[in-house]
Coordinates of C-alpha atoms (C1' of nucleotides) in Angstrom, one line a residue:
Chain R
X1326 CA -0.1 -0.4 0.0
X1327 CA 1.2 3.9 -1.2
X1328 CA 2.3 5.4 2.0
X1329 CA -0.7 8.8 2.7
X1330 CA 1.1 11.4 3.1
X1331 CA 1.1 13.0 6.7
X1332 CA -0.9 15.8 8.2
X1333 CA 3.2 17.0 9.3
X1334 CA 4.3 16.2 5.4
X1335 CA 1.2 17.8 4.1
X1336 CA 1.8 20.9 6.7
X1337 CA 5.3 21.3 5.6
X1338 CA 5.0 20.7 2.0
X1339 CA 2.5 23.5 1.8
X1340 CA 4.3 26.0 3.9
X1341 CA 7.2 26.0 2.1
X1342 CA 5.7 26.8 -0.7
X1343 CA 3.6 29.6 0.5
X1344 CA 6.6 31.0 2.6
X1345 CA 8.9 30.8 -0.2
X1346 CA 5.9 32.0 -2.6
X1347 CA 4.4 35.0 -0.5
X1348 CA 7.4 35.5 2.8
X1349 CA 7.7 33.7 6.3
X1350 CA 5.5 36.8 7.7
X1351 CA 3.1 37.3 5.4
X1352 CA 1.9 33.8 5.5
X1353 CA 0.0 33.1 9.0
X1354 CA -0.4 30.0 10.0
X1355 CA -4.1 30.2 9.8
X1356 CA -3.9 30.3 5.9
X1357 CA -1.2 27.1 6.4
X1358 CA -3.8 25.5 8.4
X1359 CA -6.7 26.2 5.7
X1360 CA -4.6 25.6 1.9
X1361 CA -3.1 22.3 3.9
X1362 CA -6.5 21.0 4.9
X1363 CA -5.1 20.4 8.6
X1364 CA -6.8 20.9 11.8
X1365 CA -5.3 23.3 13.7
X1366 CA -4.5 21.1 16.6
X1367 CA -2.5 19.2 14.5
X1368 CA -0.1 21.5 13.6
X1369 CA 0.3 22.2 17.2
X1370 CA 0.9 18.7 17.9
X1371 CA 3.3 18.4 15.2
X1372 CA 5.0 21.6 15.8
X1373 CA 5.3 23.3 19.0
X1374 CA 5.3 27.1 17.3
X1375 CA 5.7 28.8 13.8
X1376 CA 9.2 29.7 14.5
X1377 CA 9.8 25.7 14.6
X1378 CA 8.0 25.3 11.5
X1379 CA 10.3 27.8 9.9
X1380 CA 13.4 26.0 10.7
X1381 CA 11.7 22.9 9.5
X1382 CA 11.0 24.6 5.9
X1383 CA 14.8 26.1 5.9
X1384 CA 16.1 22.7 6.6
X1385 CA 14.6 21.8 3.4
X1386 CA 15.6 23.6 1.4
X1387 CA 18.7 23.3 2.8
X1388 CA 18.9 19.7 1.9
X1389 CA 17.6 21.0 -1.7
X1390 CA 20.6 23.1 -2.2
X1391 CA 23.1 20.7 -1.2
X1392 CA 21.5 17.4 -3.0
X1393 CA 21.6 19.8 -6.1
X1394 CA 25.5 20.7 -5.4
X1395 CA 26.2 17.1 -5.0
X1396 CA 24.6 16.0 -7.9
X1397 CA 26.2 17.7 -9.8
X1398 CA 29.5 16.6 -8.6
X1399 CA 28.4 13.3 -9.0
X1400 CA 28.0 13.8 -12.9
X1401 CA 31.4 15.9 -13.2
X1402 CA 32.9 13.1 -11.4
X1403 CA 36.6 14.2 -11.1
X1404 CA 36.6 17.4 -12.6
X1405 CA 35.9 20.0 -10.6
X1406 CA 36.2 23.1 -12.9
X1407 CA 33.1 21.8 -14.7
X1408 CA 31.4 20.9 -11.4
X1409 CA 31.9 25.0 -10.3
X1410 CA 30.5 25.6 -13.8
X1411 CA 27.4 22.8 -13.6
X1412 CA 27.0 24.8 -9.7
X1413 CA 26.8 28.5 -11.4
X1414 CA 24.6 26.5 -14.6
X1415 CA 21.9 25.4 -12.2
X1416 CA 21.6 28.7 -10.5
X1417 CA 20.5 30.6 -13.9
X1418 CA 18.3 27.5 -14.5
X1419 CA 16.7 28.5 -11.1
X1420 CA 16.5 32.0 -12.0
X1421 CA 13.9 31.4 -15.2
X1422 CA 12.1 29.0 -13.6
X1423 CA 8.3 30.9 -13.5
X1424 CA 8.0 31.0 -9.8
X1425 CA 11.4 31.6 -8.4
X1426 CA 11.4 34.4 -5.8
X1427 CA 14.6 34.9 -4.6
X1428 CA 17.2 32.8 -2.4
X1429 CA 14.6 31.9 0.8
X1430 CA 18.1 32.2 3.3
X1431 CA 18.3 35.7 2.1
X1432 CA 14.9 36.3 2.7
X1433 CA 14.5 35.1 6.1
X1434 CA 17.1 36.4 7.2
X1435 CA 15.4 40.1 5.8
X1436 CA 12.7 38.9 7.1
X1437 CA 14.1 38.1 10.9
X1438 CA 17.0 40.8 11.3
X1439 CA 17.3 40.2 14.9
X1440 CA 20.4 38.4 14.3
X1441 CA 20.3 36.8 18.2
X1442 CA 16.3 35.4 16.5
X1443 CA 16.6 31.4 15.8
X1444 CA 15.4 31.3 12.2
X1445 CA 18.0 34.4 12.0
X1446 CA 20.8 32.1 12.9
X1447 CA 19.4 29.2 10.9
X1448 CA 19.3 30.3 7.8
X1449 CA 23.0 31.9 8.2
X1450 CA 23.7 28.8 8.8
X1451 CA 22.2 27.2 5.9
X1452 CA 24.3 29.8 3.5
X1453 CA 27.6 29.3 5.5
X1454 CA 27.2 25.5 4.6
X1455 CA 26.8 26.0 0.9
X1456 CA 29.6 28.0 0.6
X1457 CA 31.3 25.9 2.2
X1458 CA 31.0 23.0 -0.7
X1459 CA 31.8 25.7 -2.5
X1460 CA 35.0 26.0 -1.1
X1461 CA 36.1 22.8 -1.2
X1462 CA 35.7 22.2 -4.8
X1463 CA 37.3 25.5 -5.6
X1464 CA 39.9 23.8 -3.5
X1465 CA 40.0 20.9 -5.8
X1466 CA 39.5 23.1 -9.1
X1467 CA 43.0 24.5 -8.1
X1468 CA 41.7 28.0 -7.0
X1469 CA 44.7 30.2 -5.8
X1470 CA 41.7 31.4 -3.2
X1471 CA 39.6 28.8 -2.6
X1472 CA 38.1 30.9 0.4
X1473 CA 38.0 34.1 -1.6
X1474 CA 36.6 32.5 -4.3
X1475 CA 34.0 30.9 -2.9
X1476 CA 32.9 34.5 -0.9
X1477 CA 32.7 36.6 -4.3
X1478 CA 29.9 33.9 -6.2
X1479 CA 28.2 34.2 -3.0
X1480 CA 28.2 37.0 -3.0
X1481 CA 27.5 37.2 -6.9
X1482 CA 24.7 35.0 -6.7
X1483 CA 22.9 36.5 -3.8
X1484 CA 22.8 40.1 -5.4
X1485 CA 21.5 38.2 -8.5
X1486 CA 18.7 35.9 -6.8
X1487 CA 17.3 39.4 -5.7
X1488 CA 17.9 40.5 -9.1
X1489 CA 16.2 37.6 -11.3
X1490 CA 13.3 38.0 -8.4
X1491 CA 12.5 41.9 -9.3
X1492 CA 13.0 41.4 -12.7
X1493 CA 12.2 38.7 -14.4
X1494 CA 14.0 39.6 -18.0
X1495 CA 16.6 36.5 -18.9
X1496 CA 19.4 39.1 -19.7
X1497 CA 19.8 39.5 -15.7
X1498 CA 21.1 36.0 -15.6
X1499 CA 23.0 35.4 -18.9
X1500 CA 25.2 38.4 -17.3
X1501 CA 25.4 36.6 -14.0
X1502 CA 26.8 33.8 -15.5
X1503 CA 29.5 35.8 -17.4
X1504 CA 29.9 37.3 -14.2
X1505 CA 30.7 34.5 -12.4
X1506 CA 32.6 32.8 -15.2
X1507 CA 34.6 36.2 -15.4
X1508 CA 35.4 35.4 -11.8
X1509 CA 36.0 31.6 -11.5
X1510 CA 38.6 32.0 -14.5
X1511 CA 40.7 34.8 -12.3
X1512 CA 40.6 32.1 -10.3
X1513 CA 42.1 28.5 -11.9
X1514 CA 45.5 27.8 -13.1
X1515 CA 45.0 29.8 -16.7
X1516 CA 44.2 28.7 -19.4
X1517 CA 46.5 30.8 -21.8
X1518 CA 43.8 33.4 -22.1
X1519 CA 46.1 36.1 -24.0
X1520 CA 46.9 34.1 -27.1
X1521 CA 45.0 33.5 -29.3
Chain U
X1214 CA 15.6 82.2 15.0
X1215 CA 16.5 78.7 14.6
X1216 CA 13.8 76.5 12.8
X1217 CA 12.5 74.2 15.5
X1218 CA 12.2 70.6 13.8
X1219 CA 8.0 70.0 12.8
X1220 CA 6.8 66.6 14.2
X1221 CA 6.5 65.9 10.2
X1222 CA 10.5 65.6 10.4
X1223 CA 10.8 64.1 13.2
X1224 CA 8.3 61.6 12.2
X1225 CA 10.9 60.6 10.1
X1226 CA 14.4 60.9 10.7
X1227 CA 12.9 58.9 13.8
X1228 CA 11.5 55.8 11.5
X1229 CA 14.0 55.6 8.9
X1230 CA 16.8 55.4 11.6
X1231 CA 14.5 52.3 13.2
X1232 CA 13.3 51.1 9.7
X1233 CA 16.7 50.8 8.5
X1234 CA 17.8 48.7 11.4
X1235 CA 14.6 47.0 12.5
X1236 CA 13.1 46.2 9.3
X1237 CA 10.0 47.9 8.1
X1238 CA 7.3 45.3 9.1
X1239 CA 9.2 44.9 12.6
X1240 CA 8.8 48.4 13.6
X1241 CA 4.9 49.9 14.2
X1242 CA 3.8 52.8 14.7
X1243 CA 2.8 53.1 17.9
X1244 CA 7.1 52.6 18.7
X1245 CA 8.0 55.5 15.7
X1246 CA 5.1 58.0 17.9
X1247 CA 6.5 56.9 21.2
X1248 CA 10.4 57.3 20.3
X1249 CA 9.8 60.7 18.4
X1250 CA 8.1 62.1 20.9
X1251 CA 4.5 63.1 18.8
X1252 CA 0.5 62.5 19.2
X1253 CA -1.0 59.8 17.4
X1254 CA -3.3 62.4 16.1
X1255 CA -0.3 64.5 14.5
X1256 CA 1.3 61.3 13.0
X1257 CA -2.2 60.8 10.7
X1258 CA -2.1 64.3 10.1
X1259 CA 1.0 64.4 8.6
X1260 CA 1.0 60.6 6.9
X1261 CA -2.5 59.1 5.7
X1262 CA -1.0 55.7 6.0
X1263 CA 2.1 53.8 7.6
X1264 CA 2.5 52.6 3.4
X1265 CA 2.8 56.8 2.5
X1266 CA 5.5 56.8 5.3
X1267 CA 7.4 54.0 4.3
X1268 CA 7.4 55.6 1.0
X1269 CA 9.2 58.9 2.7
X1270 CA 11.4 56.2 4.1
X1271 CA 12.2 55.2 1.0
X1272 CA 12.6 58.4 -1.3
X1273 CA 14.9 60.1 1.2
X1274 CA 17.6 56.6 1.1
X1275 CA 17.2 57.3 -1.9
X1276 CA 18.1 60.8 -1.9
X1277 CA 21.2 59.9 -0.1
X1278 CA 22.2 57.1 -2.2
X1279 CA 21.9 59.7 -5.2
X1280 CA 24.0 62.4 -3.9
X1281 CA 26.6 60.0 -2.8
X1282 CA 27.1 59.1 -6.8
X1283 CA 26.9 62.7 -6.8
X1284 CA 29.7 63.6 -4.9
X1285 CA 31.5 61.1 -5.6
X1286 CA 31.7 62.4 -9.9
X1287 CA 32.1 65.7 -8.7
X1288 CA 35.7 64.7 -6.2
X1289 CA 36.8 62.8 -9.5
X1290 CA 35.4 65.7 -12.5
X1291 CA 36.0 63.8 -15.8
X1292 CA 37.4 60.6 -14.8
X1293 CA 34.6 57.9 -15.1
X1294 CA 36.9 55.3 -14.4
X1295 CA 37.9 57.1 -11.2
X1296 CA 34.2 58.2 -10.6
X1297 CA 33.8 53.7 -10.8
X1298 CA 36.1 52.8 -8.7
X1299 CA 35.4 55.6 -6.2
X1300 CA 32.0 54.2 -5.9
X1301 CA 32.7 50.8 -5.2
X1302 CA 35.0 52.8 -2.2
X1303 CA 32.2 54.2 -0.9
X1304 CA 30.3 51.0 -0.8
X1305 CA 32.3 49.7 0.9
X1306 CA 33.5 51.9 3.6
X1307 CA 29.3 51.9 4.6
X1308 CA 29.8 48.0 5.0
X1309 CA 32.0 48.5 7.8
X1310 CA 30.2 50.9 9.5
X1311 CA 29.2 50.0 12.4
X1312 CA 25.0 50.4 12.5
X1313 CA 25.0 48.6 8.3
X1314 CA 22.6 46.7 7.9
X1315 CA 22.3 45.9 4.4
X1316 CA 20.4 47.9 1.8
X1317 CA 17.4 49.5 2.8
X1318 CA 16.4 48.3 -0.6
X1319 CA 16.9 44.8 -0.9
X1320 CA 15.4 44.6 2.7
X1321 CA 11.8 46.7 1.7
X1322 CA 11.4 44.5 -2.0
X1323 CA 12.2 41.5 0.6
X1324 CA 9.7 42.2 2.7
X1325 CA 7.0 43.3 0.6
X1326 CA 7.0 40.8 -1.7
X1327 CA 3.8 40.7 -3.9
X1328 CA 5.2 42.9 -7.0
X1329 CA 2.1 44.6 -6.6
X1330 CA 2.6 46.6 -3.1
X1331 CA 3.3 50.3 -3.8
X1332 CA 6.3 49.6 -1.2
X1333 CA 8.2 46.8 -3.6
X1334 CA 7.8 48.9 -6.0
X1335 CA 9.4 52.1 -5.0
X1336 CA 12.0 50.3 -3.4
X1337 CA 12.1 48.6 -7.2
X1338 CA 12.6 52.0 -9.0
X1339 CA 15.6 53.0 -6.4
X1340 CA 17.3 50.6 -7.4
X1341 CA 17.0 51.3 -11.0
X1342 CA 17.7 55.0 -10.8
X1343 CA 21.0 54.2 -9.5
X1344 CA 21.7 51.5 -11.7
X1345 CA 21.3 53.8 -14.6
X1346 CA 23.6 56.1 -12.5
X1347 CA 25.6 53.7 -12.7
X1348 CA 25.6 52.3 -16.8
X1349 CA 25.9 56.7 -17.4
X1350 CA 29.4 56.5 -15.2
X1351 CA 31.2 53.2 -16.9
X1352 CA 29.7 54.1 -20.2
X1353 CA 31.8 57.9 -20.1
X1354 CA 35.0 55.7 -18.9
X1355 CA 34.3 53.8 -21.9
X1356 CA 33.1 50.0 -21.0
X1357 CA 32.5 47.7 -23.2
X1358 CA 29.0 46.8 -22.4
X1359 CA 28.3 49.9 -19.9
X1360 CA 24.7 48.1 -19.2
X1361 CA 25.9 44.7 -18.3
X1362 CA 28.4 46.0 -16.5
X1363 CA 25.9 48.2 -14.2
X1364 CA 24.0 45.4 -14.0
X1365 CA 26.5 43.1 -13.1
X1366 CA 28.1 45.5 -10.3
X1367 CA 24.4 45.9 -9.1
X1368 CA 24.4 42.1 -8.9
X1369 CA 27.3 41.8 -6.7
X1370 CA 27.1 45.1 -4.6
X1371 CA 23.5 43.3 -3.5
X1372 CA 24.9 39.9 -2.4
X1373 CA 28.1 42.1 -1.0
X1374 CA 26.1 44.1 1.1
X1375 CA 23.1 40.9 2.1
X1376 CA 27.2 39.5 3.2
X1377 CA 28.5 42.4 4.6
X1378 CA 25.3 42.7 6.9
X1379 CA 25.1 38.9 7.9
X1380 CA 28.8 38.6 8.2
X1381 CA 30.6 41.6 9.8
X1382 CA 34.3 40.2 9.0
X1383 CA 35.7 43.0 7.2
X1384 CA 37.5 40.1 4.5
X1385 CA 34.3 40.4 2.5
X1386 CA 35.0 43.9 1.7
X1387 CA 38.2 43.0 1.0
X1388 CA 36.5 40.2 -1.3
X1389 CA 34.2 42.7 -2.3
X1390 CA 36.4 45.2 -3.8
X1391 CA 39.2 42.5 -5.9
X1392 CA 35.4 41.1 -7.5
X1393 CA 34.3 44.8 -8.2
X1394 CA 37.6 45.3 -9.6
X1395 CA 37.7 42.3 -12.1
X1396 CA 34.7 42.8 -13.6
X1397 CA 35.1 46.9 -14.4
X1398 CA 38.5 46.0 -16.0
X1399 CA 37.3 43.9 -17.7
X1400 CA 34.9 45.9 -19.9
X1401 CA 37.1 49.0 -19.4
X1402 CA 40.1 49.8 -22.4
X1403 CA 42.8 47.6 -21.4
X1404 CA 45.3 48.8 -20.1
X1405 CA 47.8 45.9 -21.5
X1406 CA 47.6 43.7 -18.3
X1407 CA 48.8 40.2 -20.4
X1408 CA 52.5 42.4 -20.3
X1409 CA 55.0 42.3 -17.3
Chain W
dT724 C1' -7.1 89.4 25.2
dC725 C1' -9.0 86.5 22.0
dC726 C1' -9.3 83.2 18.0
dT727 C1' -7.2 79.6 15.8
dA728 C1' -3.4 75.9 13.8
dG729 C1' -0.9 72.5 15.3
dT730 C1' -0.2 69.3 18.8
dG731 C1' -0.1 65.7 23.1
dG732 C1' -2.3 62.0 25.3
dT733 C1' -5.6 58.7 25.5
dA734 C1' -9.6 56.0 24.6
dC735 C1' -11.0 53.0 21.6
dA736 C1' -12.7 50.1 17.2
dG737 C1' -11.7 46.3 14.0
dA738 C1' -8.7 43.5 11.8
dC739 C1' -5.0 39.4 12.1
dC740 C1' -2.3 37.0 14.6
dT741 C1' -0.2 33.2 17.9
dG742 C1' -1.3 29.6 20.7
dT743 C1' -4.5 26.3 24.1
dC744 C1' -8.9 24.2 24.7
dT745 C1' -12.5 21.1 24.1
dC746 C1' -15.0 17.4 21.4
dA747 C1' -16.2 14.5 17.9
dT748 C1' -14.6 11.1 14.0
dT749 C1' -11.7 8.7 11.2
dC750 C1' -8.0 5.3 10.9
dC751 C1' -5.0 1.9 12.4
dT752 C1' -3.7 -2.5 14.4
dA753 C1' -4.0 -5.7 17.5
Chain T
dT935 C1' -14.0 -6.3 16.2
dA936 C1' -12.8 -3.2 19.8
dG937 C1' -9.4 0.2 21.3
dG938 C1' -6.0 3.6 21.4
dA939 C1' -3.6 7.4 18.5
dA940 C1' -4.0 10.4 15.5
dT941 C1' -7.1 13.9 13.1
dG942 C1' -11.0 17.4 12.0
dA943 C1' -13.7 21.1 13.5
dG944 C1' -14.0 25.1 15.3
dA945 C1' -14.8 28.4 19.6
dC946 C1' -11.7 30.8 22.7
dA947 C1' -7.9 34.1 25.1
dG948 C1' -4.4 37.5 24.8
dG949 C1' -1.5 39.8 22.4
dT950 C1' -0.3 43.3 18.5
dC951 C1' -0.8 46.1 14.6
dT952 C1' -3.6 50.1 12.0
dG953 C1' -6.2 53.5 11.8
dT954 C1' -10.1 56.8 14.2
dA955 C1' -12.1 59.2 17.5
dC956 C1' -12.1 63.0 21.3
dC957 C1' -11.3 66.6 24.3
dA958 C1' -7.2 69.4 26.6
dC959 C1' -3.2 72.8 25.8
dT960 C1' 0.0 75.4 23.9
dA961 C1' 1.9 78.9 21.1
dG962 C1' 1.5 83.3 18.5
dG963 C1' -1.5 86.8 15.2
dA964 C1' -5.4 90.1 14.7

DNA sequence: TCCTAGTGGTACAGACCTGTCTCATTCCTA
DNA sequence: TAGGAATGAGACAGGTCTGTACCACTAGGA
């Protein structure tokens, strides 16, 4: 028999969509309850507070991101340079999706400006983990300063996500790709680009 | 006689600080009223709604940004390339200020995800104006594709602001400067960088 | 001195939000 | 089939937020 979706799973799935599309603060518990067809009591049996649900949402998005990076690594085994470009390409295609609404972690960071807030800290942690993964690949690819490259790509991608979110023109994704390429090429052991 | 600060001016000054430091949604009218020592009635006599106050706040910040760019232009007259670097340096020093809390426009964009919302649209407009200014300077500096460079710098700076806001390490501001330099150099008529 | 515009103080309405509680029902398993 | 765990429906409390209404005060000009 096919396992039916539990109330908890349904809540998390619906909340994840709503939080991402409309913002965490803008979406209330009542809305989540209504759209997931769950009773309020069931909600609070599965999640102690709304913040706990937000934590689960962040965790879900983080797993998605990390497994996306993992998939890219497996696609180009032992070719870390290609892995880097693959990650950038994956970001580009994300930005072009219709439901794209920026980086969920940045959004939560801005929605909860208090750096002591648990959601703020969790979102920050997610970004750190991603950066660490990229730095690792950059190191394997022979980047001169892998941490610097990872930090620079993180900045560029953060801003690009905001741009892609507020301006649907695909031009920006191309500009993003070109800029990322420049940053990567400046760090990788040069294929001699001056000779041509 | 020195003109006393009117209630309206006091409200906008206090609100501007609070909105930037703690977020627009997180700061309520009551808080603004209390901290600016104004009566609630006086508030609503000067601003029809909270959204109108947010609009005034965005406008104030936009004036600051644009006049900052203007000042940089006047500092290096007829040297558009230096103007570009000057703008980047100004961003870096902003990021290093203690009260730095990211880009006010990006923050509003994220806090009001509905693209039809007036605050969302106003914030977007502010960013467009800044980008246009930078594109103009890039064109004067002889950039191959001024609009591309302006868009790329906009992305980089947006992400850098988020990074600087969540991570106070000054390292990131250096990485930002280096990355911006790379993007600019790739666009400006080359001082021959292959010969050395 | 009087009058008026701007202001301060505060109570209040109406909406929304989070979280608790009660009770009936359903579903899975033993 | 019987019992227990999970669920659905919804009322309710307590808080916060925006915006309105009412009244008293003050300062400055006629």
